[in-house]
């Protein structure tokens, strides 16, 4: 029979990879918790209009990438990003009425029907956060600096922090007109997608991945010429805050981002192209002061980010050990196996990582398994040891062995492996 395979662009994460994943996730979660962010979990499926409204009708995500389906007359979509669901939950549970400032983070799978490549999948994972109820730019700088710190902790080399300001809605409208004027005479040279964007959403041409479009965009007017004095002041204060923090960054006047809801502050962080190729952006974020109102809520300022876990894992230069085994318990015979089970439980209570060989196989094959797990100790219990009340403690690193009274084995192993009782 032929094998059933996973869906293209959707990956299994096997235990050997999970150690690094778990480490990346917990590094993020700890850093965010220390800054007052609390975890939120929202459904993977939301109603389709939520994303159309929140992400924007003319974005690539909504136009081409969503997994949408109808189920019993409901138009549903597998979430392509996390902000829309988080803001929906914030409004649905009237959190804004109870909290002046809300700091949430999330971690989970997202779905986009893109062409799979390195660092680009159809199911992928994002860690993201939102700060609702703060106009910035102080918290924008705080967030950018925190994320830069996390990428350092993840040992991602050559991180580049890029910032820009998109201004408010009126700035954007005036800039859009200027872009239409600039690109109109070049229309024939643009990709088919960007020709369409010229009428639907000219700003998106700047975000095109097409190299021809990118070359043409290089000389387009920049948004900075159109910023209002208030937008200008917000951006200047953001830069001064980053300077005060000593966070390295580069202003990129043509940085725009895929989703429609951004206002003012925008940022991206890139790892080196060497490791990630074209998909070198590990995280992106920005301010979206208009989104809460757009989704039917009050006027509430907001800023957030989302990081792609696959790209972080690829870019990180640290490989935590996949599996730790402090002790492998090797019983020889039925009676010894009872003691092995008890001893294993006691060792775990001492904080040790312990596996017990319950197969009833030979000493040789049990020791081979202890070796293959790179266990520090093998704890051998045979009839003679049972009678004597001892265990043979074989140190597989130091290549030594001794007899230890059964009652003292757990303390002995825990001391060498420097693990305390739980
Ligand atoms: P890109 O320009 O690479 O398509 P994007 O602008 O669509 O990214 P966002 O929607 O801002 O990305 O998502 C934030 C982060 O999520 C990205 O920086 C990236 O790390 C990750 N990401 C986005 N799409 C994918 C995908 N299809 N596969 C893996 N990671 C992704
Ligand atoms: Mg994309």
XYZ file of C-alpha atoms and ligand atoms in Angstrom:
454
model
C 0.000 0.000 0.000
C 1.244 3.492 -0.751
C 2.113 5.788 2.135
C -0.085 8.741 2.951
C 2.124 11.811 3.137
C 1.838 15.133 4.958
C 0.280 18.028 3.046
C 2.805 20.032 0.996
C 4.198 22.955 2.972
C 3.067 21.466 6.296
C 5.807 19.892 8.373
C 6.208 17.360 11.118
C 8.329 18.483 14.022
C 10.061 15.388 15.285
C 11.392 15.112 18.847
C 14.977 15.683 17.680
C 14.007 19.201 16.540
C 11.672 19.965 19.421
C 14.420 20.651 21.958
C 15.522 23.702 19.999
C 11.950 24.759 19.347
C 11.041 24.520 23.023
C 14.119 26.538 23.931
C 13.284 29.280 21.404
C 9.668 29.398 22.578
C 10.543 29.551 26.255
C 13.217 32.213 25.692
C 10.547 34.383 24.065
C 7.866 33.562 26.628
C 10.144 34.368 29.578
C 11.304 37.678 28.062
C 7.716 38.713 27.289
C 6.399 37.657 30.712
C 9.079 39.718 32.412
C 7.766 42.727 30.502
C 4.178 42.202 31.665
C 2.798 40.244 28.704
C 0.272 37.509 29.512
C -0.451 34.597 27.197
C -3.703 34.462 25.231
C -4.971 31.530 23.136
C -7.584 32.159 20.507
C -9.129 29.683 18.032
C -7.285 28.624 14.890
C -10.483 29.048 12.889
C -12.189 32.436 12.723
C -14.911 33.839 10.515
C -13.530 34.908 7.142
C -14.770 38.530 7.315
C -12.586 39.094 10.407
C -9.417 38.668 8.336
C -10.790 40.514 5.322
C -11.479 43.513 7.552
C -8.409 43.286 9.757
C -5.723 42.303 7.270
C -7.203 44.193 4.316
C -8.986 43.179 1.150
C -6.150 44.109 -1.190
C -3.329 42.339 0.661
C -1.608 39.225 -0.688
C -2.696 37.338 2.417
C -6.395 37.938 1.795
C -6.256 37.908 -1.988
C -4.220 34.759 -2.468
C -3.066 33.007 0.656
C -6.007 32.214 2.918
C -7.336 28.725 3.575
C -11.040 29.565 3.496
C -13.961 27.187 3.386
C -17.687 27.119 3.984
C -19.029 24.851 6.679
C -22.816 24.716 7.225
C -23.216 28.164 5.642
C -20.458 29.730 7.785
C -17.558 31.318 5.891
C -14.495 30.235 7.881
C -10.726 30.669 7.548
C -7.679 29.035 9.131
C -5.972 32.022 10.718
C -3.164 33.464 8.571
C -1.906 35.680 11.441
C -2.562 36.292 15.115
C -3.441 39.948 15.583
C -6.968 39.805 14.143
C -8.033 37.038 16.536
C -6.352 38.697 19.525
C -8.099 42.017 18.873
C -11.414 40.232 18.271
C -11.062 38.516 21.667
C -10.045 41.803 23.304
C -13.274 43.387 22.045
C -15.525 40.373 22.541
C -14.546 40.194 26.222
C -14.584 44.034 26.614
C -11.074 43.910 28.030
C -10.671 47.583 27.068
C -13.348 48.510 29.643
C -11.340 46.882 32.445
C -7.731 47.553 31.547
C -6.105 50.827 30.532
C -3.187 48.940 29.015
C -3.325 45.339 27.818
C -0.216 43.307 27.042
C -0.850 39.934 25.452
C 1.324 37.378 23.705
C 0.423 34.290 21.709
C 2.207 31.321 20.185
C 0.663 28.982 17.655
C 0.218 27.768 14.092
C -0.752 30.053 11.203
C -1.791 29.029 7.698
C -1.014 30.666 4.372
C -1.282 29.043 0.958
C 2.103 30.264 -0.290
C 4.647 28.564 -2.497
C 6.791 26.574 -0.047
C 10.519 27.389 0.177
C 13.160 27.483 2.903
C 11.602 29.415 5.796
C 8.273 29.672 3.967
C 5.600 27.093 4.684
C 1.851 26.678 4.483
C 1.521 25.863 8.147
C 4.037 27.794 10.190
C 4.294 29.001 13.773
C 4.352 32.512 15.089
C 5.050 34.015 18.464
C 3.612 37.476 18.663
C 2.505 40.136 21.113
C 0.209 43.131 21.225
C 0.223 46.212 23.452
C -3.221 47.823 23.430
C -3.986 51.216 24.946
C -0.610 52.956 24.595
C 0.058 55.460 21.815
C 3.818 55.121 22.031
C 6.447 55.741 20.922
C 8.001 54.766 24.297
C 6.479 51.279 24.263
C 7.350 50.886 20.556
C 11.000 51.409 21.472
C 10.671 49.143 24.512
C 9.266 46.365 22.319
C 11.905 46.754 19.593
C 14.686 46.690 22.182
C 13.174 43.665 23.962
C 12.975 41.763 20.664
C 16.511 42.686 19.740
C 17.596 41.324 23.130
C 15.703 38.077 22.550
C 17.375 37.570 19.152
C 20.757 38.086 20.857
C 19.807 35.533 23.524
C 18.814 33.138 20.739
C 22.339 33.573 19.325
C 21.165 34.776 15.936
C 24.191 36.444 14.343
C 24.190 39.684 12.332
C 20.691 40.791 13.267
C 19.586 43.903 11.449
C 16.858 46.103 12.925
C 14.993 48.197 10.381
C 12.475 50.871 11.321
C 10.227 53.256 9.468
C 7.124 55.322 10.024
C 4.070 54.993 7.837
C 2.341 58.042 9.281
C -1.389 58.187 9.850
C -4.220 57.590 7.368
C -4.069 61.071 5.771
C -0.307 60.831 5.277
C -0.836 57.447 3.676
C -3.521 58.770 1.276
C -1.289 61.598 0.090
C 1.650 59.239 -0.302
C -0.460 56.742 -2.220
C -1.346 59.472 -4.738
C 2.309 60.383 -5.145
C 3.187 56.720 -5.757
C 0.463 56.371 -8.383
C 1.894 59.420 -10.145
C 5.393 57.952 -10.001
C 4.496 54.427 -11.157
C 1.857 55.339 -13.776
C 4.408 56.145 -16.526
C 6.319 52.929 -15.630
C 3.215 50.778 -15.636
C 4.248 48.553 -18.556
C 7.450 47.570 -16.775
C 5.689 46.469 -13.573
C 4.711 42.864 -12.843
C 1.073 41.938 -13.474
C 0.434 41.907 -9.710
C 1.880 45.367 -9.259
C -0.055 46.760 -12.244
C -3.166 45.681 -10.394
C -1.853 47.157 -7.139
C -1.513 50.496 -8.912
C -5.291 50.803 -8.873
C -6.088 48.836 -5.708
C -3.269 49.700 -3.277
C -0.170 51.370 -4.723
C 1.721 51.178 -1.419
C 1.905 47.441 -1.774
C 4.099 47.781 -4.864
C 6.925 48.697 -2.472
C 6.449 45.349 -0.720
C 6.666 43.356 -3.977
C 9.063 40.409 -4.076
C 9.516 40.788 -7.866
C 13.052 42.044 -8.610
C 11.930 44.212 -11.552
C 9.364 45.892 -9.293
C 11.995 46.337 -6.609
C 14.369 48.084 -9.028
C 11.648 50.469 -10.134
C 10.638 51.114 -6.520
C 14.191 52.108 -5.575
C 13.657 55.621 -6.955
C 10.078 56.097 -5.809
C 9.351 59.050 -3.513
C 9.685 58.180 0.162
C 6.935 58.468 2.663
C 8.934 60.757 4.915
C 8.262 63.728 2.649
C 4.565 63.307 3.461
C 4.618 62.805 7.235
C 2.458 65.230 9.251
C 4.219 67.195 12.041
C 2.620 64.862 14.644
C 3.778 61.744 12.806
C 7.193 63.307 12.414
C 7.426 64.017 16.162
C 6.304 60.454 17.010
C 8.981 58.988 14.752
C 11.682 61.335 16.057
C 10.880 60.323 19.639
C 10.990 56.649 18.678
C 14.489 57.105 17.276
C 15.645 59.084 20.305
C 14.298 56.365 22.618
C 16.175 53.685 20.666
C 19.299 55.835 20.769
C 18.930 56.193 24.544
C 18.591 52.407 24.844
C 21.576 51.865 22.570
C 19.534 49.575 20.333
C 21.145 49.386 16.904
C 18.755 50.174 14.032
C 18.614 51.513 10.509
C 15.868 53.738 9.112
C 14.574 52.333 5.835
C 12.236 54.927 4.277
C 10.732 52.476 1.799
C 9.891 49.775 4.320
C 6.209 48.943 4.091
C 4.663 45.741 5.337
C 2.190 43.231 3.998
C -0.769 43.944 6.205
C -3.011 46.961 5.751
C -3.593 47.953 9.329
C -0.255 49.527 10.169
C 0.126 53.197 11.146
C 3.230 55.118 12.177
C 5.943 52.807 13.600
C 6.968 49.854 11.452
C 9.866 47.512 12.086
C 11.474 44.333 10.866
C 14.398 42.282 12.064
C 16.486 40.312 9.615
C 18.987 37.523 10.072
C 21.801 37.059 7.570
C 20.851 36.019 4.026
C 23.428 33.250 4.286
C 21.301 31.240 6.680
C 17.830 32.125 5.489
C 18.134 33.113 1.835
C 15.409 35.408 0.543
C 13.201 34.783 3.570
C 15.599 36.573 5.873
C 13.006 38.499 7.876
C 12.595 36.713 11.183
C 10.072 39.098 12.657
C 8.011 42.104 11.793
C 5.692 44.435 13.572
C 4.385 47.885 13.999
C 1.687 50.166 15.240
C -1.910 49.717 14.169
C -3.830 52.511 15.839
C -6.822 52.132 13.495
C -7.490 48.412 13.815
C -9.488 48.247 17.052
C -11.966 50.835 15.753
C -12.005 49.131 12.353
C -13.195 45.958 14.098
C -16.032 47.839 15.818
C -14.288 48.813 19.077
C -13.339 52.143 20.596
C -10.397 54.186 19.344
C -7.473 52.314 20.937
C -3.838 52.705 20.023
C -1.906 49.469 19.567
C 1.493 48.097 18.630
C 2.606 44.516 18.105
C 4.912 42.061 16.395
C 4.965 38.527 15.050
C 8.037 36.321 14.712
C 8.246 33.190 12.571
C 9.461 30.296 14.704
C 10.827 28.202 11.814
C 13.021 31.091 10.708
C 14.210 31.741 14.274
C 15.098 28.073 14.692
C 17.004 28.038 11.380
C 18.854 31.276 12.195
C 19.768 30.414 15.796
C 23.321 29.155 16.254
C 22.639 27.301 19.484
C 21.692 23.649 19.672
C 20.461 22.617 23.095
C 20.849 18.913 23.903
C 17.886 17.027 22.494
C 17.554 14.680 25.398
C 19.070 14.360 28.819
C 19.440 11.055 30.604
C 21.113 11.163 34.005
C 20.590 7.535 34.816
C 19.565 4.354 33.055
C 18.287 1.669 35.398
C 19.353 -1.827 34.420
C 17.476 -4.567 36.321
C 18.429 -8.226 35.849
C 15.451 -10.418 36.701
C 11.879 -9.921 37.883
C 12.648 -9.090 41.505
C 15.227 -6.519 40.441
C 12.668 -4.903 38.136
C 10.368 -4.074 41.082
C 13.237 -2.305 42.772
C 14.145 -0.588 39.480
C 10.656 0.917 39.203
C 10.809 2.223 42.774
C 14.335 3.533 42.335
C 13.385 5.305 39.082
C 10.506 7.053 40.818
C 12.750 8.115 43.686
C 15.416 9.484 41.318
C 12.801 11.507 39.419
C 11.601 12.960 42.728
C 15.223 14.109 43.153
C 14.947 15.984 39.845
C 16.879 13.444 37.777
C 16.109 12.362 34.207
C 15.777 8.621 34.432
C 14.794 5.779 32.159
C 14.193 2.239 33.322
C 14.800 -0.746 31.095
C 11.679 -2.834 31.601
C 12.228 -5.196 28.672
C 13.887 -8.001 30.619
C 16.789 -8.308 28.195
C 20.461 -9.105 28.788
C 22.917 -6.876 30.638
C 24.731 -6.288 27.364
C 21.745 -5.025 25.444
C 20.589 -2.846 28.347
C 24.040 -1.248 28.601
C 24.059 -0.679 24.856
C 20.820 1.280 25.208
C 22.268 3.315 28.133
C 25.205 4.193 25.876
C 23.014 5.186 22.959
C 21.129 7.613 25.222
C 24.443 9.068 26.409
C 23.283 8.452 29.959
C 25.678 9.595 32.679
C 25.047 6.538 34.868
C 23.909 2.963 34.451
C 22.392 1.622 37.668
C 22.750 -2.158 37.628
C 20.682 -4.353 39.931
C 21.253 -8.111 39.889
C 20.413 -10.849 42.402
C 23.642 -10.370 44.344
C 23.045 -6.621 44.660
C 19.453 -7.218 45.747
C 20.648 -9.548 48.491
C 23.295 -7.045 49.598
C 21.000 -3.970 49.493
C 23.218 -2.155 47.019
C 23.198 -0.990 43.411
C 26.167 -1.017 41.030
C 26.559 2.602 39.970
C 28.471 2.675 36.692
C 29.660 6.116 35.656
C 29.644 5.999 31.854
C 31.541 9.255 31.497
C 34.312 8.674 34.060
C 34.432 4.943 33.274
C 34.353 4.008 36.945
C 32.002 1.936 39.018
C 31.130 1.493 42.664
C 28.556 -0.130 44.897
C 26.219 2.321 46.592
C 23.637 1.437 49.251
C 20.220 1.473 47.552
C 18.931 4.167 49.909
C 21.755 6.525 48.883
C 21.656 6.077 45.098
C 19.207 8.893 44.325
C 21.137 11.455 46.365
C 24.407 10.305 44.764
C 23.146 10.669 41.174
C 21.340 13.946 41.913
C 24.530 15.412 43.386
C 26.714 14.503 40.400
C 24.094 15.684 37.899
C 23.506 18.846 39.978
C 19.769 18.472 40.067
C 17.706 19.378 43.101
C 14.517 17.713 44.344
C 11.341 18.956 42.601
P 7.346 37.718 4.068
O 7.658 39.074 3.563
O 8.557 36.871 4.333
O 6.290 37.019 3.250
P 5.319 38.690 5.784
O 5.437 40.144 5.655
O 4.242 37.980 5.037
O 6.714 37.954 5.494
P 4.282 38.767 8.461
O 2.903 38.564 8.020
O 4.654 40.085 8.970
O 5.275 38.305 7.312
O 4.691 37.655 9.529
C 5.738 37.850 10.482
C 6.768 36.756 10.405
O 6.154 35.484 10.260
C 7.698 36.832 9.213
O 8.734 37.738 9.457
C 8.192 35.409 9.105
O 9.219 35.163 10.045
C 6.971 34.619 9.498
N 6.269 34.134 8.308
C 5.376 34.782 7.532
N 4.935 33.992 6.538
C 5.554 32.794 6.718
C 5.502 31.533 6.031
N 4.701 31.333 4.998
N 6.290 30.524 6.487
C 7.096 30.688 7.558
N 7.173 31.842 8.247
C 6.414 32.882 7.829
Mg 4.242 37.004 3.169
